[in-house]
Structure formats: structure tokens, C-alpha cells
Short mmCIF file of C-alpha atoms and ligand atoms in Angstrom, two decimals:
data_model
loop_
_atom_site.label_atom_id
_atom_site.label_comp_id
_atom_site.label_asym_id
_atom_site.label_seq_id
_atom_site.Cartn_x
_atom_site.Cartn_y
_atom_site.Cartn_z
CA MET A 1 15.73 85.75 -189.80
CA LYS A 2 18.72 83.96 -188.33
CA LYS A 3 20.31 81.47 -190.73
CA PRO A 4 20.67 77.85 -189.57
CA PRO A 5 24.19 76.70 -188.60
CA LEU A 6 26.72 75.72 -191.25
CA ILE A 7 27.31 72.06 -192.09
CA PHE A 8 31.09 72.10 -191.72
CA THR A 9 31.67 68.73 -193.44
CA ASN A 10 29.98 70.00 -196.61
CA VAL A 11 31.56 73.45 -196.49
CA ILE A 12 35.07 72.02 -196.05
CA LEU A 13 34.47 69.34 -198.68
CA PHE A 14 33.33 71.87 -201.29
CA ILE A 15 36.18 74.31 -200.47
CA VAL A 16 38.88 71.61 -200.65
CA LEU A 17 37.52 70.07 -203.87
CA THR A 18 37.14 73.49 -205.51
CA LEU A 19 40.64 74.65 -204.50
CA ILE A 20 42.20 71.46 -205.83
CA ALA A 21 40.27 71.77 -209.11
CA VAL A 22 40.86 75.47 -209.77
CA VAL A 23 44.34 75.87 -208.26
CA GLY A 24 45.98 72.45 -207.91
CA THR A 25 45.01 71.05 -211.31
CA PRO A 26 46.16 74.08 -213.40
CA LEU A 27 49.45 74.21 -211.43
CA TRP A 28 49.98 70.51 -212.12
CA ALA A 29 49.14 71.06 -215.81
CA ILE A 30 51.78 73.83 -216.06
CA SER A 31 54.41 71.88 -214.13
CA TYR A 32 53.97 68.33 -215.43
CA GLY A 33 51.18 68.42 -218.03
CA PHE A 34 48.45 65.87 -218.62
CA ASP A 35 48.62 63.21 -221.30
CA TRP A 36 45.82 62.04 -223.60
CA PHE A 37 45.11 58.95 -221.51
CA GLU A 38 44.44 61.12 -218.45
CA ILE A 39 42.24 63.48 -220.48
CA GLY A 40 40.39 60.55 -222.08
CA VAL A 41 39.70 58.88 -218.72
CA THR A 42 38.45 62.22 -217.33
CA ILE A 43 36.03 62.75 -220.23
CA PHE A 44 34.81 59.17 -219.96
CA LEU A 45 34.29 59.37 -216.19
CA PHE A 46 32.60 62.77 -216.55
CA TYR A 47 29.96 61.28 -218.84
CA PHE A 48 29.78 57.93 -217.09
CA THR A 49 29.34 59.23 -213.53
CA GLY A 50 27.18 62.18 -214.64
CA MET A 51 24.81 59.85 -216.45
CA CYS A 52 24.71 57.51 -213.45
CA ILE A 53 23.07 60.47 -211.71
CA THR A 54 20.67 61.36 -214.54
CA ALA A 55 19.78 57.80 -215.65
CA GLY A 56 20.14 56.25 -212.19
CA TYR A 57 19.56 58.57 -209.24
CA HIS A 58 17.10 60.72 -211.17
CA ARG A 59 15.12 58.85 -213.80
CA LEU A 60 15.37 55.30 -212.39
CA TRP A 61 15.18 55.74 -208.62
CA SER A 62 13.61 59.14 -207.96
CA HIS A 63 10.95 58.88 -210.66
CA LYS A 64 10.73 55.15 -211.53
CA THR A 65 10.48 55.93 -215.24
CA TYR A 66 11.79 52.46 -216.22
CA ASP A 67 13.06 49.18 -214.79
CA ALA A 68 16.67 48.05 -215.00
CA ASN A 69 18.56 44.81 -214.71
CA PRO A 70 20.36 44.37 -211.32
CA ILE A 71 23.80 44.58 -213.00
CA VAL A 72 22.85 47.94 -214.51
CA ARG A 73 21.53 49.09 -211.12
CA VAL A 74 24.77 48.16 -209.34
CA ILE A 75 26.81 50.04 -211.97
CA LEU A 76 24.51 53.09 -211.69
CA ALA A 77 24.72 52.97 -207.88
CA ILE A 78 28.54 52.88 -207.86
CA GLY A 79 28.89 55.47 -210.65
CA GLY A 80 26.40 57.73 -208.88
CA ALA A 81 28.34 57.46 -205.60
CA MET A 82 31.47 58.52 -207.52
CA THR A 83 29.91 61.96 -208.02
CA VAL A 84 29.79 62.55 -204.23
CA GLN A 85 26.16 63.72 -204.12
CA ASN A 86 25.03 61.63 -201.15
CA SER A 87 23.31 58.23 -201.40
CA ILE A 88 20.53 57.30 -203.84
CA LEU A 89 18.04 57.18 -200.95
CA HIS A 90 18.90 60.64 -199.66
CA TRP A 91 19.16 62.23 -203.11
CA SER A 92 15.84 60.74 -204.25
CA SER A 93 14.08 61.77 -201.05
CA ASP A 94 15.18 65.40 -201.55
CA HIS A 95 14.26 65.25 -205.22
CA ARG A 96 10.79 63.87 -204.64
CA ILE A 97 10.13 66.72 -202.21
CA HIS A 98 11.46 69.16 -204.81
CA HIS A 99 8.87 67.92 -207.32
CA ARG A 100 6.05 67.75 -204.83
CA HIS A 101 6.59 71.22 -203.40
CA VAL A 102 8.46 72.91 -206.22
CA ASP A 103 9.18 76.61 -205.52
CA VAL A 104 7.62 76.48 -202.04
CA ASN A 105 10.37 78.14 -200.02
CA ASP A 106 10.06 76.34 -196.72
CA LYS A 107 9.40 72.93 -198.30
CA ASP A 108 11.31 72.62 -201.62
CA PRO A 109 14.89 71.78 -200.46
CA TYR A 110 16.43 73.72 -203.35
CA SER A 111 13.69 76.22 -204.12
CA ALA A 112 14.66 78.40 -207.08
CA LYS A 113 12.55 81.18 -205.55
CA LYS A 114 15.34 81.60 -202.97
CA GLY A 115 17.77 82.66 -205.69
CA PHE A 116 20.50 81.24 -207.88
CA TRP A 117 23.10 80.63 -205.17
CA PHE A 118 20.69 78.93 -202.77
CA SER A 119 19.31 76.54 -205.39
CA HIS A 120 22.76 75.87 -206.83
CA MET A 121 24.79 75.14 -203.69
CA GLY A 122 23.63 77.22 -200.73
CA TRP A 123 20.97 74.70 -199.70
CA MET A 124 23.68 72.11 -198.94
CA LEU A 125 25.84 74.38 -196.79
CA ARG A 126 23.53 74.99 -193.84
CA GLU A 127 21.21 72.88 -191.70
CA TYR A 128 18.10 73.89 -193.67
CA GLN A 129 16.92 70.27 -193.78
CA ALA A 130 17.94 69.25 -190.25
CA ALA A 131 14.36 68.46 -189.18
CA ARG A 132 13.88 65.86 -191.88
CA TYR A 133 17.43 64.75 -192.58
CA ASP A 134 16.84 61.06 -191.87
CA ASP A 135 13.18 61.02 -192.85
CA TYR A 136 12.87 58.76 -195.87
CA SER A 137 9.13 58.18 -195.57
CA ASN A 138 8.63 59.34 -199.17
CA CYS A 139 11.00 56.59 -200.37
CA LYS A 140 9.50 53.46 -198.84
CA ASP A 141 9.76 51.74 -202.23
CA LEU A 142 13.50 52.47 -202.37
CA GLN A 143 14.01 51.19 -198.84
CA LYS A 144 12.92 47.78 -200.15
CA ASP A 145 15.57 47.89 -202.90
CA LYS A 146 18.63 45.91 -201.74
CA ILE A 147 21.04 47.75 -204.04
CA VAL A 148 19.80 51.16 -202.86
CA MET A 149 20.15 50.15 -199.21
CA TRP A 150 23.58 48.56 -199.73
CA GLN A 151 24.77 51.82 -201.32
CA HIS A 152 23.15 53.89 -198.56
CA ASN A 153 24.64 51.83 -195.71
CA HIS A 154 28.15 51.72 -197.22
CA TYR A 155 28.12 55.11 -198.92
CA VAL A 156 31.45 56.50 -197.66
CA PRO A 157 33.55 53.36 -198.34
CA ILE A 158 31.98 53.08 -201.83
CA VAL A 159 32.74 56.76 -202.57
CA LEU A 160 36.35 56.41 -201.44
CA ALA A 161 37.04 53.05 -203.04
CA SER A 162 35.43 53.91 -206.37
CA ASN A 163 36.94 57.37 -206.71
CA PHE A 164 40.39 56.99 -205.23
CA GLY A 165 40.72 53.27 -205.93
CA LEU A 166 39.83 53.52 -209.61
CA THR A 167 41.72 56.72 -210.41
CA ALA A 168 44.80 55.61 -208.44
CA PHE A 169 44.79 52.26 -210.25
CA LEU A 170 44.44 53.89 -213.69
CA GLY A 171 47.13 56.43 -212.73
CA TRP A 172 49.44 53.61 -211.63
CA LEU A 173 48.89 51.88 -215.00
CA ASN A 174 49.74 55.17 -216.73
CA GLY A 175 52.75 55.88 -214.49
CA ASP A 176 51.32 58.97 -212.76
CA ILE A 177 48.97 58.30 -209.85
CA LEU A 178 48.61 61.86 -208.56
CA GLY A 179 48.00 63.42 -211.98
CA MET A 180 45.17 60.99 -212.71
CA MET A 181 43.62 61.53 -209.27
CA LEU A 182 43.74 65.30 -209.73
CA LEU A 183 42.14 65.36 -213.16
CA ALA A 184 39.90 62.27 -213.45
CA GLY A 185 39.21 62.22 -209.71
CA VAL A 186 38.77 65.61 -208.07
CA THR A 187 38.40 67.91 -211.11
CA ARG A 188 35.87 65.59 -212.69
CA ILE A 189 33.87 65.46 -209.40
CA VAL A 190 33.74 69.28 -209.31
CA LEU A 191 32.64 69.48 -212.95
CA VAL A 192 29.88 66.88 -212.47
CA HIS A 193 28.81 68.68 -209.29
CA HIS A 194 28.21 71.94 -211.09
CA VAL A 195 26.46 70.54 -214.14
CA THR A 196 24.12 68.64 -211.81
CA PHE A 197 23.60 71.71 -209.62
CA PHE A 198 22.76 73.74 -212.75
CA ILE A 199 19.60 71.65 -213.10
CA ASN A 200 18.37 72.98 -209.76
CA SER A 201 19.55 76.55 -210.37
CA LEU A 202 19.83 77.60 -214.05
CA ALA A 203 17.18 75.16 -215.31
CA HIS A 204 14.71 76.99 -213.05
CA ILE A 205 15.77 80.43 -214.30
CA TRP A 206 16.91 80.38 -217.93
CA GLY A 207 14.79 79.10 -220.82
CA SER A 208 11.22 78.76 -222.04
CA ARG A 209 8.08 77.32 -220.53
CA PRO A 210 6.26 75.55 -223.37
CA TYR A 211 4.33 73.02 -221.25
CA THR A 212 3.49 74.67 -217.95
CA ASP A 213 3.96 77.91 -216.09
CA ALA A 214 2.80 76.45 -212.80
CA ASN A 215 6.43 76.39 -211.65
CA THR A 216 9.80 77.99 -212.46
CA ALA A 217 11.24 75.02 -214.42
CA ARG A 218 12.53 75.88 -217.90
CA ASP A 219 13.32 74.10 -221.17
CA ASN A 220 16.77 75.02 -222.43
CA GLY A 221 18.60 73.22 -225.26
CA ILE A 222 21.98 74.78 -224.38
CA LEU A 223 21.69 73.61 -220.80
CA ALA A 224 20.58 70.15 -222.00
CA PHE A 225 23.89 69.87 -223.86
CA PHE A 226 25.85 70.30 -220.63
CA THR A 227 23.53 68.32 -218.36
CA PHE A 228 23.21 65.00 -220.22
CA GLY A 229 19.74 66.01 -221.46
CA GLU A 230 18.26 67.30 -218.22
CA GLY A 231 17.93 70.85 -219.55
CA TYR A 232 14.41 70.09 -220.80
CA HIS A 233 13.29 70.71 -217.27
CA ASN A 234 9.92 72.35 -217.98
CA TYR A 235 8.76 69.16 -219.69
CA HIS A 236 10.25 67.10 -216.88
CA HIS A 237 8.39 68.95 -214.14
CA ILE A 238 4.99 68.39 -215.73
CA PHE A 239 5.56 64.81 -216.97
CA GLU A 240 8.08 63.54 -214.44
CA TYR A 241 7.31 59.85 -214.98
CA ASP A 242 8.48 60.03 -218.65
CA TYR A 243 11.92 58.43 -219.11
CA ARG A 244 12.71 61.17 -221.63
CA ASN A 245 13.35 64.83 -220.90
CA GLY A 246 13.92 65.89 -224.50
CA ILE A 247 10.96 64.24 -226.21
CA LYS A 248 11.76 65.09 -229.84
CA TRP A 249 14.22 62.71 -231.51
CA TRP A 250 16.59 65.58 -232.26
CA GLN A 251 16.62 67.02 -228.74
CA PHE A 252 19.97 66.35 -227.07
CA ASP A 253 19.17 63.88 -224.33
CA PRO A 254 21.94 61.26 -224.09
CA THR A 255 20.34 59.88 -220.91
CA LYS A 256 17.21 59.01 -222.90
CA TRP A 257 19.37 57.40 -225.63
CA LEU A 258 21.26 55.36 -223.02
CA ILE A 259 18.05 54.08 -221.39
CA LYS A 260 16.49 53.28 -224.79
CA GLY A 261 19.73 51.74 -226.08
CA LEU A 262 19.94 49.42 -223.07
CA SER A 263 16.33 48.34 -223.67
CA PHE A 264 17.34 46.90 -227.08
CA VAL A 265 19.65 44.42 -225.33
CA GLY A 266 17.14 43.68 -222.56
CA LEU A 267 19.00 45.52 -219.77
CA THR A 268 16.20 48.05 -219.24
CA LYS A 269 12.45 47.58 -219.71
CA ASN A 270 9.01 49.11 -219.12
CA LEU A 271 10.16 52.54 -220.33
CA ARG A 272 7.34 54.94 -219.45
CA THR A 273 6.28 57.79 -221.70
CA CYS A 274 3.50 60.32 -221.46
CA PRO A 275 0.72 59.93 -224.07
CA GLU A 276 1.34 62.25 -227.02
CA GLU A 277 -2.18 63.67 -226.72
CA ARG A 278 -1.53 64.97 -223.20
CA ILE A 279 1.79 66.52 -224.25
CA GLU A 280 0.27 68.23 -227.30
CA LYS A 281 -2.72 69.49 -225.30
CA ALA A 282 -0.50 70.88 -222.54
CA LYS A 283 1.56 72.74 -225.14
CA LEU A 284 -1.56 74.06 -226.85
CA ALA A 285 -3.04 75.23 -223.54
CA MET A 286 0.17 77.15 -222.79
CA GLN A 287 0.12 78.78 -226.23
CA LEU A 288 -3.47 79.84 -225.59
CA LYS A 289 -2.43 81.33 -222.26
CA TYR A 290 0.52 83.25 -223.73
CA ALA A 291 -1.61 84.48 -226.62
CA GLN A 292 -4.47 85.61 -224.38
CA ASP A 293 -2.03 87.36 -222.04
CA ARG A 294 -0.51 89.25 -224.95
CA ALA A 295 -3.92 90.10 -226.46
CA ILE A 296 -4.89 92.07 -223.34
CA SER A 297 -2.56 94.88 -224.40
CA LEU A 298 -3.93 95.11 -227.97
CA PRO A 299 -6.55 97.76 -228.90
CA ASN A 300 -9.36 95.36 -229.92
CA ALA A 301 -8.48 92.85 -227.21
CA ASP A 302 -11.90 91.27 -226.70
CA GLU A 303 -12.39 90.55 -230.38
CA ILE A 304 -8.89 89.03 -230.74
CA LYS A 305 -9.27 87.00 -227.57
CA ALA A 306 -12.55 85.53 -228.81
CA LYS A 307 -10.93 84.67 -232.14
CA ILE A 308 -7.98 83.00 -230.43
CA GLN A 309 -10.31 81.04 -228.15
CA ALA A 310 -12.38 79.82 -231.11
CA GLU A 311 -9.29 78.67 -233.04
CA TYR A 312 -7.93 76.99 -229.93
CA GLU A 313 -11.14 75.05 -229.41
CA LEU A 314 -11.08 73.90 -233.02
CA VAL A 315 -7.51 72.56 -232.73
CA GLN A 316 -8.34 70.89 -229.44
CA GLN A 317 -11.42 69.23 -230.91
CA LYS A 318 -9.45 67.98 -233.95
CA MET A 319 -6.78 66.66 -231.60
CA SER A 320 -9.31 64.72 -229.52
CA GLU A 321 -10.85 63.15 -232.65
CA PHE A 322 -7.45 62.27 -234.11
CA TYR A 323 -6.07 60.66 -230.96
CA ALA A 324 -9.30 58.76 -230.27
CA THR A 325 -9.08 57.19 -233.73
CA LYS A 326 -5.38 56.50 -233.26
CA LYS A 327 -6.18 54.68 -230.02
CA ARG A 328 -8.79 52.52 -231.79
CA ILE A 329 -6.34 51.63 -234.56
CA MET A 330 -3.72 50.64 -231.97
CA ALA A 331 -6.26 48.42 -230.21
CA LEU A 332 -7.16 46.75 -233.51
CA ARG A 333 -3.49 46.25 -234.32
CA LYS A 334 -3.09 44.42 -231.03
CA LYS A 335 -5.91 42.08 -232.05
CA ASN A 336 -4.08 41.62 -235.37
CA LEU A 337 -7.14 42.27 -237.53
CA GLN A 338 -5.11 43.17 -240.59
CA LEU A 339 -7.71 43.12 -243.34
CA SER A 340 -11.03 43.68 -241.68
CA TYR A 341 -13.46 46.21 -243.08
CA GLU A 342 -13.38 48.03 -239.74
CA LYS A 343 -9.62 48.41 -240.04
CA LEU A 344 -9.81 49.79 -243.60
CA GLU A 345 -12.48 52.25 -242.62
CA LEU A 346 -10.50 53.37 -239.57
CA ASP A 347 -7.31 53.73 -241.61
CA PHE A 348 -9.14 56.05 -243.98
CA LYS A 349 -10.65 58.06 -241.15
CA TYR A 350 -7.25 58.27 -239.44
CA LYS A 351 -5.60 59.76 -242.54
CA GLU A 352 -8.44 62.21 -242.98
CA LEU A 353 -8.29 63.35 -239.35
CA LYS A 354 -4.51 63.61 -239.45
CA ASN A 355 -4.74 65.97 -242.41
CA ALA A 356 -7.53 68.00 -240.84
CA LEU A 357 -5.52 68.36 -237.62
CA LYS A 358 -2.41 69.39 -239.54
CA ILE A 359 -4.32 72.10 -241.40
CA GLN A 360 -5.93 73.38 -238.19
CA GLN A 361 -2.57 73.36 -236.37
CA GLU A 362 -0.92 75.33 -239.18
CA LYS A 363 -3.75 77.86 -239.06
CA TRP A 364 -3.40 78.14 -235.29
CA GLN A 365 0.39 78.48 -235.48
CA SER A 366 0.31 81.21 -238.12
CA MET A 367 -2.33 83.12 -236.19
CA TYR A 368 -0.30 82.73 -233.02
CA ASN A 369 2.83 83.99 -234.76
CA PHE A 370 1.05 86.78 -236.60
CA TYR A 371 -0.80 88.43 -233.73
CA LEU A 372 1.45 87.59 -230.90
CA GLU A 373 5.07 86.88 -230.41
CA PRO A 374 5.44 83.89 -228.10
CA GLN A 375 5.82 85.14 -224.58
CA THR A 376 7.88 82.42 -223.06
CA THR A 377 9.55 83.81 -220.00
ZN1 ZN B 401 13.04 65.10 -211.41
ZN1 ZN B 402 13.49 71.06 -210.81
#
């Protein structure tokens, strides 16, 4: 099949930025060197602009996982533009299609099924999306957002002023305009580009699928480290309205910490999370699937499969009982019935169910580990 024509603006932009970053910047480093101020500004802008994409473009605007104060939204809009990844409106429109039609080659704009290169950068180099380029019908909510539309309508001036203006000013303060523009401007843009692009490419290829295997998205702690927490992409694709990607407290997700941190000072609110019961049940269902798949190859498959199914049903039942009681306790807490008999009885039942679930989960886990190695790819 004939490939669509190249988008010369994008091709030239990527070539020039890459050449400056991989040839110009090292040559400058050898000839003149970079000082700690320039390196510090680059690291700061790398995290700041990168997280404007993850916290802003992605979790705030594309998925509406929380609400933010207008000042925060303006900062996220400008910082996001500094990464040169198109406007919020365009980015979110593409991303919503990606979620809706994930892995469907002629619909998902960066379908991972079309290979690493296509999902990483190839999709931006040719007119694959020409038919729907200006179609923002899946972002009607964003079209009502004044900050989104301001950024969309003045995208190029904002990109130029924020990138060149800021880095030239900081370079002037430091006595080396060009050095600062090379490192904190262009090189930082290229680095943020690739870590963002990795979420569309590597995060759909490399890692485990603990929550769903309905699509190619993977959970990967290493990738999360380089992508401001977005490496927990398997979780994200099943529970996209959750403001977190790494749901455990220890999972590296600085975007989640930023959003939560801002909520303590009232700058973000209505942080949405998926109910724990749904998360645990999705994980359990996947374990069942992996275990059953592996059991097929064992000699007494039918017997093992029946045993696994029975244990699974027991855990699931204990989970339902536990979470139902938890829900009732929460409702009582809201009514503030601290010392009622009902509350005492429920508290006792809650502890009992929690223990029973823990025992059943341990039994399930050891059986899962004993019979079957987790099949996670
Ligand atoms: Zn997403
Ligand atoms: Zn994805």
C-alpha cells in the first residue's frame, strides 16, 4: 500500500532539533563547556515541561482525572507548549482516540501494532491523520475551556516565546545565551520528546500486564522512572480516569505526587481514583486467566483448572464481602455515628472479613506461584 505523503514541517523540525541535540550540543560542550547553572536549568525544565505534559495534557485535559485552579492550568498550558508536542486540544483529541481504539491500526493514531518506530515517531511524519486533522468533535468539553483555546489559537507564538524567550533570558543572566538555548532549550525539548514518545512505543511493548490483556499496554517500573510515572501504562489503559498511574505508594509516579501535593494547598481538587475493589478484582481475574492458560499444558489440566477456579471464586467472594462491609462502615462514618451498636458490630465484622480475605489471598497466591509461574507477557 502506498504511504501517505510526508509532513515536511514535522520531518524538518525533528531532523533539525535532533541534529542540534546530538551534534551541536556535544561540540559546544567540548569547545566551551556547560556550567552548573545551565545544567541545573536544563534538569529543572526537563521535569517541569515533561510533567506539564503528564499532569496537564494527559491527566488533566485528556482524561479529566482532577480539577485544577486556573493559575495551575495556565502554567501547565505554557509548560506543555514548551515541549513542542502540538496544542492541548490536538494532543488530547489524538490521545482520546488512542484510548478508544487502542491497537486498531486504521483508527489508533499511534497504534503499537504497527511497530516500534510507527508508534514512537513515524505516525507524526506522514499524513496518516489528514482526514481528521481538524476534527475535535471528541473534545467538545475542551473547546469550552478558555485556557485550552487560548493556547490552541496562539500555539506557535507561545512555543517560541516560552522556549526561546525564557532560555535566552536565563542565558543572558548567566552570560551565555547560545549555550543555554542549546542545552535547556533544544536538547531538553528532544529529551522530553523521546520520553513522552516512549509511552506510546515502549510502554506498549515492554513490561507486564497485571490488570488487562485486552490491549498491548504494559506496566513497567523502569519506564515509569523515565516518564514521570507514566510507565504504569497497563493500569492506565484500564482505569484511565484515575489521576494515578502507579497506584501503590512506593510506585514511582511523580505526576501523581504533584497532583496530590497541589491538592493539599487547594490548587487541585476532585482527584478521581478507581475503587480498590475493582482494581483488586481486575488483577485477580488476570491471574486466573494466566493460571488457566498455563494449566492447559500440564498433564492433569482439568483437575488443576477446576482447583484454580474454585480457589479464585473463594477469593472473589471474600473480596465482595469485605468491600461491601467497608462501604457500609464508610457510610456510617459519614453520618458520624461513632459509638452506635451498629458501628461496633460492623467494626468487628470488618476485622474478621479482612483477616479471612488475607488468608484466602495468601492461599491463592501460594497456589498461583506453586503451580504456575506468572505468565505476564
Ligand atoms: Zn491516557
Ligand atoms: Zn497507550
